[in-house]
Amino acid sequence: MTQSSIKPIALLLATRNQHKTYEIQKMLGEMAHVTDVTTFPVLPEIEETGLTFEANAILKAEGISLHVPGWVIADDSGLEVDALGGEPGIYSARYAGPGRSDLENTLLVLKKMDGIPKVQRRARFRCALALAREGKTVALFDGTVEGSLIAELEGERGFGYDPIFIPQGYSETFGQLSEEIKNRISHRACALEQFKEWWKEQENNK
Ligand code: ITT
């Protein structure tokens, strides 16, 4: 069977962040047809009360999959900055307070990093993915990309903290690098690679 003759996996993402949906659809290509909960406004808002990326991914995937048939995948992700003791971490989306924008969160990180020398600006993005069905987690995947933070915003691609993060081995931020590069090396890409491998293995064992 050719790749294009295989029926795409119908995946519902337990996210309201459409940047994630866009990246995940791009990375999975023809393998999956991806939608997210913004197309189902009646689905509940899941409170992220977990203390790890993994715990929050599980809460979102299980919480949403109780209400819909089929495969649900949740992405919990964020930026860890060594000089800030791992912050913003699981609070990345609400670092400057509830309802604040990506730009406000990013500017707060820059402010806290003010005066910190280049060698102490190590950071990483982390992503935990939980795959669930009927309220139960079936598999977990995770990915990390190491890098460092610059002192000002550079580039307009991507979302979130992309304009201040330079991945290791590159000289430009995720905000400047092409979508193709980010989607090859990012934390989300690494986690999705594991998902793809896992899925293939399940198919082969059928
Ligand atoms: P959902 O919970 O609805 O999925 P969210 O944006 O609130 O959406 P998270 O709780 O996982 O998701 O928070 C992730 C935050 O981490 C996100 O808002 C960004 O600020 C940051 N982040 C995650 N991945 C990123 C990426 O690829 N580039 C830049 N920032 C990223």
PDB file of C-alpha atoms and ligand atoms in Angstrom:
ATOM      1  CA  MET A   1       0.000   0.000   0.000  1.00  0.00           C
ATOM      2  CA  THR A   2       1.310   3.479  -0.766  1.00  0.00           C
ATOM      3  CA  GLN A   3       1.389   6.097   1.998  1.00  0.00           C
ATOM      4  CA  SER A   4      -1.375   8.123   0.294  1.00  0.00           C
ATOM      5  CA  SER A   5      -3.727   5.109   0.084  1.00  0.00           C
ATOM      6  CA  ILE A   6      -3.618   4.629   3.883  1.00  0.00           C
ATOM      7  CA  LYS A   7      -6.582   6.198   5.647  1.00  0.00           C
ATOM      8  CA  PRO A   8      -5.436   9.174   7.745  1.00  0.00           C
ATOM      9  CA  ILE A   9      -5.796   8.897  11.519  1.00  0.00           C
ATOM     10  CA  ALA A  10      -8.581  11.169  12.784  1.00  0.00           C
ATOM     11  CA  LEU A  11      -6.958  13.032  15.679  1.00  0.00           C
ATOM     12  CA  LEU A  12      -8.689  15.534  17.903  1.00  0.00           C
ATOM     13  CA  LEU A  13      -6.231  17.818  19.668  1.00  0.00           C
ATOM     14  CA  ALA A  14      -7.263  18.801  23.189  1.00  0.00           C
ATOM     15  CA  THR A  15      -6.002  22.323  22.619  1.00  0.00           C
ATOM     16  CA  ARG A  16      -7.348  25.805  22.025  1.00  0.00           C
ATOM     17  CA  ASN A  17      -3.918  26.973  20.840  1.00  0.00           C
ATOM     18  CA  GLN A  18      -4.243  26.879  17.058  1.00  0.00           C
ATOM     19  CA  HIS A  19      -0.493  27.381  16.575  1.00  0.00           C
ATOM     20  CA  LYS A  20      -0.038  23.906  18.042  1.00  0.00           C
ATOM     21  CA  THR A  21      -2.727  22.498  15.733  1.00  0.00           C
ATOM     22  CA  TYR A  22      -1.090  24.067  12.686  1.00  0.00           C
ATOM     23  CA  GLU A  23       2.373  22.702  13.572  1.00  0.00           C
ATOM     24  CA  ILE A  24       1.100  19.221  14.444  1.00  0.00           C
ATOM     25  CA  GLN A  25      -0.909  18.931  11.200  1.00  0.00           C
ATOM     26  CA  LYS A  26       2.179  20.056   9.219  1.00  0.00           C
ATOM     27  CA  MET A  27       4.388  17.523  10.974  1.00  0.00           C
ATOM     28  CA  LEU A  28       1.995  14.591  10.590  1.00  0.00           C
ATOM     29  CA  GLY A  29       1.138  15.429   6.973  1.00  0.00           C
ATOM     30  CA  GLU A  30      -0.993  12.826   5.229  1.00  0.00           C
ATOM     31  CA  MET A  31      -0.671  10.444   8.163  1.00  0.00           C
ATOM     32  CA  ALA A  32      -3.410  12.260  10.119  1.00  0.00           C
ATOM     33  CA  HIS A  33      -6.362  14.568   9.819  1.00  0.00           C
ATOM     34  CA  VAL A  34      -6.096  16.941  12.756  1.00  0.00           C
ATOM     35  CA  THR A  35      -8.843  19.067  14.335  1.00  0.00           C
ATOM     36  CA  ASP A  36      -8.907  20.802  17.691  1.00  0.00           C
ATOM     37  CA  VAL A  37     -11.445  21.661  20.368  1.00  0.00           C
ATOM     38  CA  THR A  38     -12.028  25.156  18.959  1.00  0.00           C
ATOM     39  CA  THR A  39     -14.402  23.413  16.521  1.00  0.00           C
ATOM     40  CA  PHE A  40     -16.356  21.919  19.485  1.00  0.00           C
ATOM     41  CA  PRO A  41     -17.214  24.904  21.697  1.00  0.00           C
ATOM     42  CA  VAL A  42     -19.376  22.723  23.979  1.00  0.00           C
ATOM     43  CA  LEU A  43     -16.384  20.723  25.242  1.00  0.00           C
ATOM     44  CA  PRO A  44     -15.333  21.634  28.778  1.00  0.00           C
ATOM     45  CA  GLU A  45     -12.318  23.785  29.666  1.00  0.00           C
ATOM     46  CA  ILE A  46      -9.849  21.451  31.417  1.00  0.00           C
ATOM     47  CA  GLU A  47      -8.080  22.978  34.396  1.00  0.00           C
ATOM     48  CA  GLU A  48      -4.324  22.420  34.263  1.00  0.00           C
ATOM     49  CA  THR A  49      -3.762  21.523  37.910  1.00  0.00           C
ATOM     50  CA  GLY A  50      -0.859  19.126  37.298  1.00  0.00           C
ATOM     51  CA  LEU A  51       2.673  19.905  38.443  1.00  0.00           C
ATOM     52  CA  THR A  52       4.422  18.512  35.372  1.00  0.00           C
ATOM     53  CA  PHE A  53       3.977  18.814  31.597  1.00  0.00           C
ATOM     54  CA  GLU A  54       3.108  15.129  31.509  1.00  0.00           C
ATOM     55  CA  ALA A  55       0.443  15.410  34.233  1.00  0.00           C
ATOM     56  CA  ASN A  56      -1.212  18.337  32.446  1.00  0.00           C
ATOM     57  CA  ALA A  57      -1.114  16.582  29.071  1.00  0.00           C
ATOM     58  CA  ILE A  58      -2.831  13.570  30.668  1.00  0.00           C
ATOM     59  CA  LEU A  59      -5.491  15.770  32.309  1.00  0.00           C
ATOM     60  CA  LYS A  60      -6.310  17.456  28.983  1.00  0.00           C
ATOM     61  CA  ALA A  61      -6.284  14.277  26.863  1.00  0.00           C
ATOM     62  CA  GLU A  62      -8.351  12.212  29.296  1.00  0.00           C
ATOM     63  CA  GLY A  63     -10.718  15.081  30.125  1.00  0.00           C
ATOM     64  CA  ILE A  64     -11.599  15.716  26.487  1.00  0.00           C
ATOM     65  CA  SER A  65     -11.655  12.062  25.407  1.00  0.00           C
ATOM     66  CA  LEU A  66     -14.440  11.369  27.932  1.00  0.00           C
ATOM     67  CA  HIS A  67     -16.729  13.498  25.750  1.00  0.00           C
ATOM     68  CA  VAL A  68     -15.833  12.453  22.201  1.00  0.00           C
ATOM     69  CA  PRO A  69     -15.298   9.171  20.391  1.00  0.00           C
ATOM     70  CA  GLY A  70     -11.918   8.332  18.851  1.00  0.00           C
ATOM     71  CA  TRP A  71      -8.340   9.395  19.409  1.00  0.00           C
ATOM     72  CA  VAL A  72      -7.519  12.498  21.419  1.00  0.00           C
ATOM     73  CA  ILE A  73      -4.040  13.916  21.785  1.00  0.00           C
ATOM     74  CA  ALA A  74      -2.993  16.684  24.163  1.00  0.00           C
ATOM     75  CA  ASP A  75       0.186  18.765  24.066  1.00  0.00           C
ATOM     76  CA  ASP A  76       1.478  20.412  27.209  1.00  0.00           C
ATOM     77  CA  SER A  77       4.605  22.388  26.584  1.00  0.00           C
ATOM     78  CA  GLY A  78       6.693  25.324  27.679  1.00  0.00           C
ATOM     79  CA  LEU A  79      10.017  27.016  28.139  1.00  0.00           C
ATOM     80  CA  GLU A  80      12.449  26.210  30.968  1.00  0.00           C
ATOM     81  CA  VAL A  81      15.117  28.798  31.712  1.00  0.00           C
ATOM     82  CA  ASP A  82      18.070  27.667  33.862  1.00  0.00           C
ATOM     83  CA  ALA A  83      18.828  31.143  35.253  1.00  0.00           C
ATOM     84  CA  LEU A  84      15.182  31.407  36.388  1.00  0.00           C
ATOM     85  CA  GLY A  85      15.253  28.047  38.189  1.00  0.00           C
ATOM     86  CA  GLY A  86      13.271  26.366  35.394  1.00  0.00           C
ATOM     87  CA  GLU A  87      10.598  29.067  35.063  1.00  0.00           C
ATOM     88  CA  PRO A  88       8.254  29.698  33.328  1.00  0.00           C
ATOM     89  CA  GLY A  89       7.953  25.896  32.828  1.00  0.00           C
ATOM     90  CA  ILE A  90       4.402  24.590  33.162  1.00  0.00           C
ATOM     91  CA  TYR A  91       3.252  28.209  33.672  1.00  0.00           C
ATOM     92  CA  SER A  92       4.550  29.324  30.254  1.00  0.00           C
ATOM     93  CA  ALA A  93       1.107  30.203  28.873  1.00  0.00           C
ATOM     94  CA  ARG A  94       0.196  32.343  31.927  1.00  0.00           C
ATOM     95  CA  TYR A  95       3.582  33.592  33.180  1.00  0.00           C
ATOM     96  CA  ALA A  96       2.585  37.267  33.238  1.00  0.00           C
ATOM     97  CA  GLY A  97      -0.840  36.382  34.688  1.00  0.00           C
ATOM     98  CA  PRO A  98      -4.093  34.829  33.434  1.00  0.00           C
ATOM     99  CA  GLY A  99      -5.259  36.076  30.052  1.00  0.00           C
ATOM    100  CA  ARG A 100      -1.941  37.794  29.228  1.00  0.00           C
ATOM    101  CA  SER A 101      -0.617  37.581  25.675  1.00  0.00           C
ATOM    102  CA  ASP A 102       2.377  35.636  24.339  1.00  0.00           C
ATOM    103  CA  LEU A 103       4.158  38.970  23.941  1.00  0.00           C
ATOM    104  CA  GLU A 104       3.539  39.988  27.570  1.00  0.00           C
ATOM    105  CA  ASN A 105       4.824  36.610  28.801  1.00  0.00           C
ATOM    106  CA  THR A 106       7.907  36.881  26.597  1.00  0.00           C
ATOM    107  CA  LEU A 107       8.668  40.437  27.716  1.00  0.00           C
ATOM    108  CA  LEU A 108       8.454  39.326  31.348  1.00  0.00           C
ATOM    109  CA  VAL A 109      11.051  36.602  30.708  1.00  0.00           C
ATOM    110  CA  LEU A 110      13.303  39.176  29.011  1.00  0.00           C
ATOM    111  CA  LYS A 111      12.897  41.556  31.948  1.00  0.00           C
ATOM    112  CA  LYS A 112      13.822  38.845  34.464  1.00  0.00           C
ATOM    113  CA  MET A 113      16.838  37.919  32.316  1.00  0.00           C
ATOM    114  CA  ASP A 114      18.031  41.512  32.070  1.00  0.00           C
ATOM    115  CA  GLY A 115      21.787  41.712  32.725  1.00  0.00           C
ATOM    116  CA  ILE A 116      22.295  37.937  32.776  1.00  0.00           C
ATOM    117  CA  PRO A 117      25.384  37.153  30.675  1.00  0.00           C
ATOM    118  CA  LYS A 118      25.297  35.095  27.484  1.00  0.00           C
ATOM    119  CA  VAL A 119      26.841  31.972  29.055  1.00  0.00           C
ATOM    120  CA  GLN A 120      24.067  31.827  31.651  1.00  0.00           C
ATOM    121  CA  ARG A 121      21.174  32.096  29.208  1.00  0.00           C
ATOM    122  CA  ARG A 122      20.600  28.379  28.624  1.00  0.00           C
ATOM    123  CA  ALA A 123      17.001  27.307  28.111  1.00  0.00           C
ATOM    124  CA  ARG A 124      14.962  24.547  26.575  1.00  0.00           C
ATOM    125  CA  PHE A 125      11.498  23.921  25.237  1.00  0.00           C
ATOM    126  CA  ARG A 126       9.751  20.804  26.477  1.00  0.00           C
ATOM    127  CA  CYS A 127       6.670  19.065  25.120  1.00  0.00           C
ATOM    128  CA  ALA A 128       4.651  16.216  26.615  1.00  0.00           C
ATOM    129  CA  LEU A 129       2.034  14.497  24.465  1.00  0.00           C
ATOM    130  CA  ALA A 130      -0.694  12.256  25.864  1.00  0.00           C
ATOM    131  CA  LEU A 131      -2.750  10.025  23.593  1.00  0.00           C
ATOM    132  CA  ALA A 132      -6.091   9.013  25.070  1.00  0.00           C
ATOM    133  CA  ARG A 133      -9.315   7.263  24.199  1.00  0.00           C
ATOM    134  CA  GLU A 134     -12.537   7.046  26.218  1.00  0.00           C
ATOM    135  CA  GLY A 135     -11.024   8.762  29.242  1.00  0.00           C
ATOM    136  CA  LYS A 136      -7.884   6.607  29.445  1.00  0.00           C
ATOM    137  CA  THR A 137      -4.307   7.440  28.502  1.00  0.00           C
ATOM    138  CA  VAL A 138      -2.981   4.947  25.992  1.00  0.00           C
ATOM    139  CA  ALA A 139       0.538   6.299  25.416  1.00  0.00           C
ATOM    140  CA  LEU A 140       2.850   9.173  26.396  1.00  0.00           C
ATOM    141  CA  PHE A 141       5.592  10.853  24.380  1.00  0.00           C
ATOM    142  CA  ASP A 142       7.966  13.702  25.103  1.00  0.00           C
ATOM    143  CA  GLY A 143      10.483  15.931  23.395  1.00  0.00           C
ATOM    144  CA  THR A 144      13.046  18.591  24.254  1.00  0.00           C
ATOM    145  CA  VAL A 145      15.041  21.132  22.277  1.00  0.00           C
ATOM    146  CA  GLU A 146      18.014  22.795  23.994  1.00  0.00           C
ATOM    147  CA  GLY A 147      19.016  26.357  23.250  1.00  0.00           C
ATOM    148  CA  SER A 148      19.601  29.822  24.666  1.00  0.00           C
ATOM    149  CA  LEU A 149      17.778  33.109  25.059  1.00  0.00           C
ATOM    150  CA  ILE A 150      18.722  36.358  23.382  1.00  0.00           C
ATOM    151  CA  ALA A 151      18.065  39.757  24.989  1.00  0.00           C
ATOM    152  CA  GLU A 152      15.519  41.142  22.522  1.00  0.00           C
ATOM    153  CA  LEU A 153      12.779  39.892  20.186  1.00  0.00           C
ATOM    154  CA  GLU A 154      13.974  38.659  16.777  1.00  0.00           C
ATOM    155  CA  GLY A 155      11.690  37.326  14.037  1.00  0.00           C
ATOM    156  CA  GLU A 156       7.959  37.001  13.612  1.00  0.00           C
ATOM    157  CA  ARG A 157       7.488  33.347  12.729  1.00  0.00           C
ATOM    158  CA  GLY A 158       6.032  30.749  15.091  1.00  0.00           C
ATOM    159  CA  PHE A 159       4.396  31.791  18.373  1.00  0.00           C
ATOM    160  CA  GLY A 160       4.966  32.153  22.101  1.00  0.00           C
ATOM    161  CA  TYR A 161       8.621  32.464  23.113  1.00  0.00           C
ATOM    162  CA  ASP A 162       9.932  31.668  19.591  1.00  0.00           C
ATOM    163  CA  PRO A 163      11.354  35.201  18.997  1.00  0.00           C
ATOM    164  CA  ILE A 164      13.790  34.923  21.952  1.00  0.00           C
ATOM    165  CA  PHE A 165      14.893  31.272  21.639  1.00  0.00           C
ATOM    166  CA  ILE A 166      17.901  30.176  19.581  1.00  0.00           C
ATOM    167  CA  PRO A 167      18.085  26.382  19.264  1.00  0.00           C
ATOM    168  CA  GLN A 168      21.499  24.812  19.819  1.00  0.00           C
ATOM    169  CA  GLY A 169      23.548  24.630  16.600  1.00  0.00           C
ATOM    170  CA  TYR A 170      21.791  27.613  14.980  1.00  0.00           C
ATOM    171  CA  SER A 171      22.380  31.370  15.050  1.00  0.00           C
ATOM    172  CA  GLU A 172      18.791  32.531  14.570  1.00  0.00           C
ATOM    173  CA  THR A 173      15.691  32.304  16.742  1.00  0.00           C
ATOM    174  CA  PHE A 174      12.697  30.057  16.080  1.00  0.00           C
ATOM    175  CA  GLY A 175      11.017  33.334  15.140  1.00  0.00           C
ATOM    176  CA  GLN A 176      13.522  33.761  12.292  1.00  0.00           C
ATOM    177  CA  LEU A 177      14.201  30.171  11.217  1.00  0.00           C
ATOM    178  CA  SER A 178      11.936  28.632   8.596  1.00  0.00           C
ATOM    179  CA  GLU A 179       8.847  26.682   9.587  1.00  0.00           C
ATOM    180  CA  GLU A 180      10.484  23.660   7.969  1.00  0.00           C
ATOM    181  CA  ILE A 181      13.502  23.836  10.329  1.00  0.00           C
ATOM    182  CA  LYS A 182      11.410  24.404  13.468  1.00  0.00           C
ATOM    183  CA  ASN A 183       9.113  21.518  12.557  1.00  0.00           C
ATOM    184  CA  ARG A 184      12.152  19.243  12.108  1.00  0.00           C
ATOM    185  CA  ILE A 185      14.007  19.992  15.364  1.00  0.00           C
ATOM    186  CA  SER A 186      11.492  21.340  17.875  1.00  0.00           C
ATOM    187  CA  HIS A 187      10.398  19.775  21.166  1.00  0.00           C
ATOM    188  CA  ARG A 188       7.021  19.108  19.532  1.00  0.00           C
ATOM    189  CA  ALA A 189       8.666  17.489  16.490  1.00  0.00           C
ATOM    190  CA  CYS A 190      10.714  15.157  18.757  1.00  0.00           C
ATOM    191  CA  ALA A 191       7.606  14.098  20.692  1.00  0.00           C
ATOM    192  CA  LEU A 192       5.630  13.563  17.469  1.00  0.00           C
ATOM    193  CA  GLU A 193       8.424  11.399  16.028  1.00  0.00           C
ATOM    194  CA  GLN A 194       7.908   9.061  19.000  1.00  0.00           C
ATOM    195  CA  PHE A 195       4.160   9.085  18.349  1.00  0.00           C
ATOM    196  CA  LYS A 196       4.708   8.197  14.667  1.00  0.00           C
ATOM    197  CA  GLU A 197       6.995   5.281  15.599  1.00  0.00           C
ATOM    198  CA  TRP A 198       4.522   4.054  18.204  1.00  0.00           C
ATOM    199  CA  TRP A 199       1.631   4.245  15.743  1.00  0.00           C
ATOM    200  CA  LYS A 200       3.564   2.303  13.074  1.00  0.00           C
ATOM    201  CA  GLU A 201       4.406  -0.393  15.605  1.00  0.00           C
ATOM    202  CA  GLN A 202       0.727  -0.743  16.573  1.00  0.00           C
ATOM    203  CA  GLU A 203      -0.247  -1.027  12.913  1.00  0.00           C
ATOM    204  CA  ASN A 204       2.423  -3.684  12.290  1.00  0.00           C
ATOM    205  CA  ASN A 205       1.232  -5.719  15.274  1.00  0.00           C
ATOM    206  CA  LYS A 206      -2.388  -5.791  14.099  1.00  0.00           C
TER     207      LYS A 206
HETATM  208  P1  ITT B   1      -3.722  24.469  25.404  1.00  0.00           P
HETATM  209  O1  ITT B   1      -3.538  24.214  26.901  1.00  0.00           O
HETATM  210  O2  ITT B   1      -5.140  24.768  25.027  1.00  0.00           O
HETATM  211  O3  ITT B   1      -3.086  23.397  24.580  1.00  0.00           O
HETATM  212  P2  ITT B   1      -1.794  26.600  25.833  1.00  0.00           P
HETATM  213  O4  ITT B   1      -1.136  27.571  24.920  1.00  0.00           O
HETATM  214  O5  ITT B   1      -2.379  27.137  27.119  1.00  0.00           O
HETATM  215  O6  ITT B   1      -2.912  25.822  25.013  1.00  0.00           O
HETATM  216  P3  ITT B   1       0.171  25.090  27.338  1.00  0.00           P
HETATM  217  O7  ITT B   1      -0.541  25.162  28.633  1.00  0.00           O
HETATM  218  O8  ITT B   1       0.834  23.798  26.948  1.00  0.00           O
HETATM  219  O9  ITT B   1      -0.785  25.429  26.121  1.00  0.00           O
HETATM  220  O10 ITT B   1       1.250  26.254  27.309  1.00  0.00           O
HETATM  221  C1  ITT B   1       2.194  26.274  26.304  1.00  0.00           C
HETATM  222  C2  ITT B   1       2.880  27.623  26.270  1.00  0.00           C
HETATM  223  O11 ITT B   1       4.304  27.402  26.160  1.00  0.00           O
HETATM  224  C3  ITT B   1       2.480  28.391  25.013  1.00  0.00           C
HETATM  225  O12 ITT B   1       1.379  29.241  25.263  1.00  0.00           O
HETATM  226  C4  ITT B   1       3.749  29.151  24.689  1.00  0.00           C
HETATM  227  O13 ITT B   1       3.823  30.305  25.460  1.00  0.00           O
HETATM  228  C5  ITT B   1       4.844  28.184  25.144  1.00  0.00           C
HETATM  229  N1  ITT B   1       5.258  27.292  24.029  1.00  0.00           N
HETATM  230  C6  ITT B   1       4.983  25.973  23.861  1.00  0.00           C
HETATM  231  N2  ITT B   1       5.465  25.530  22.706  1.00  0.00           N
HETATM  232  C7  ITT B   1       6.056  26.576  22.103  1.00  0.00           C
HETATM  233  C8  ITT B   1       6.696  26.757  20.870  1.00  0.00           C
HETATM  234  O14 ITT B   1       6.801  25.786  19.990  1.00  0.00           O
HETATM  235  N3  ITT B   1       7.174  27.984  20.600  1.00  0.00           N
HETATM  236  C9  ITT B   1       7.056  28.995  21.460  1.00  0.00           C
HETATM  237  N4  ITT B   1       6.433  28.927  22.635  1.00  0.00           N
HETATM  238  C10 ITT B   1       5.930  27.719  22.958  1.00  0.00           C
END
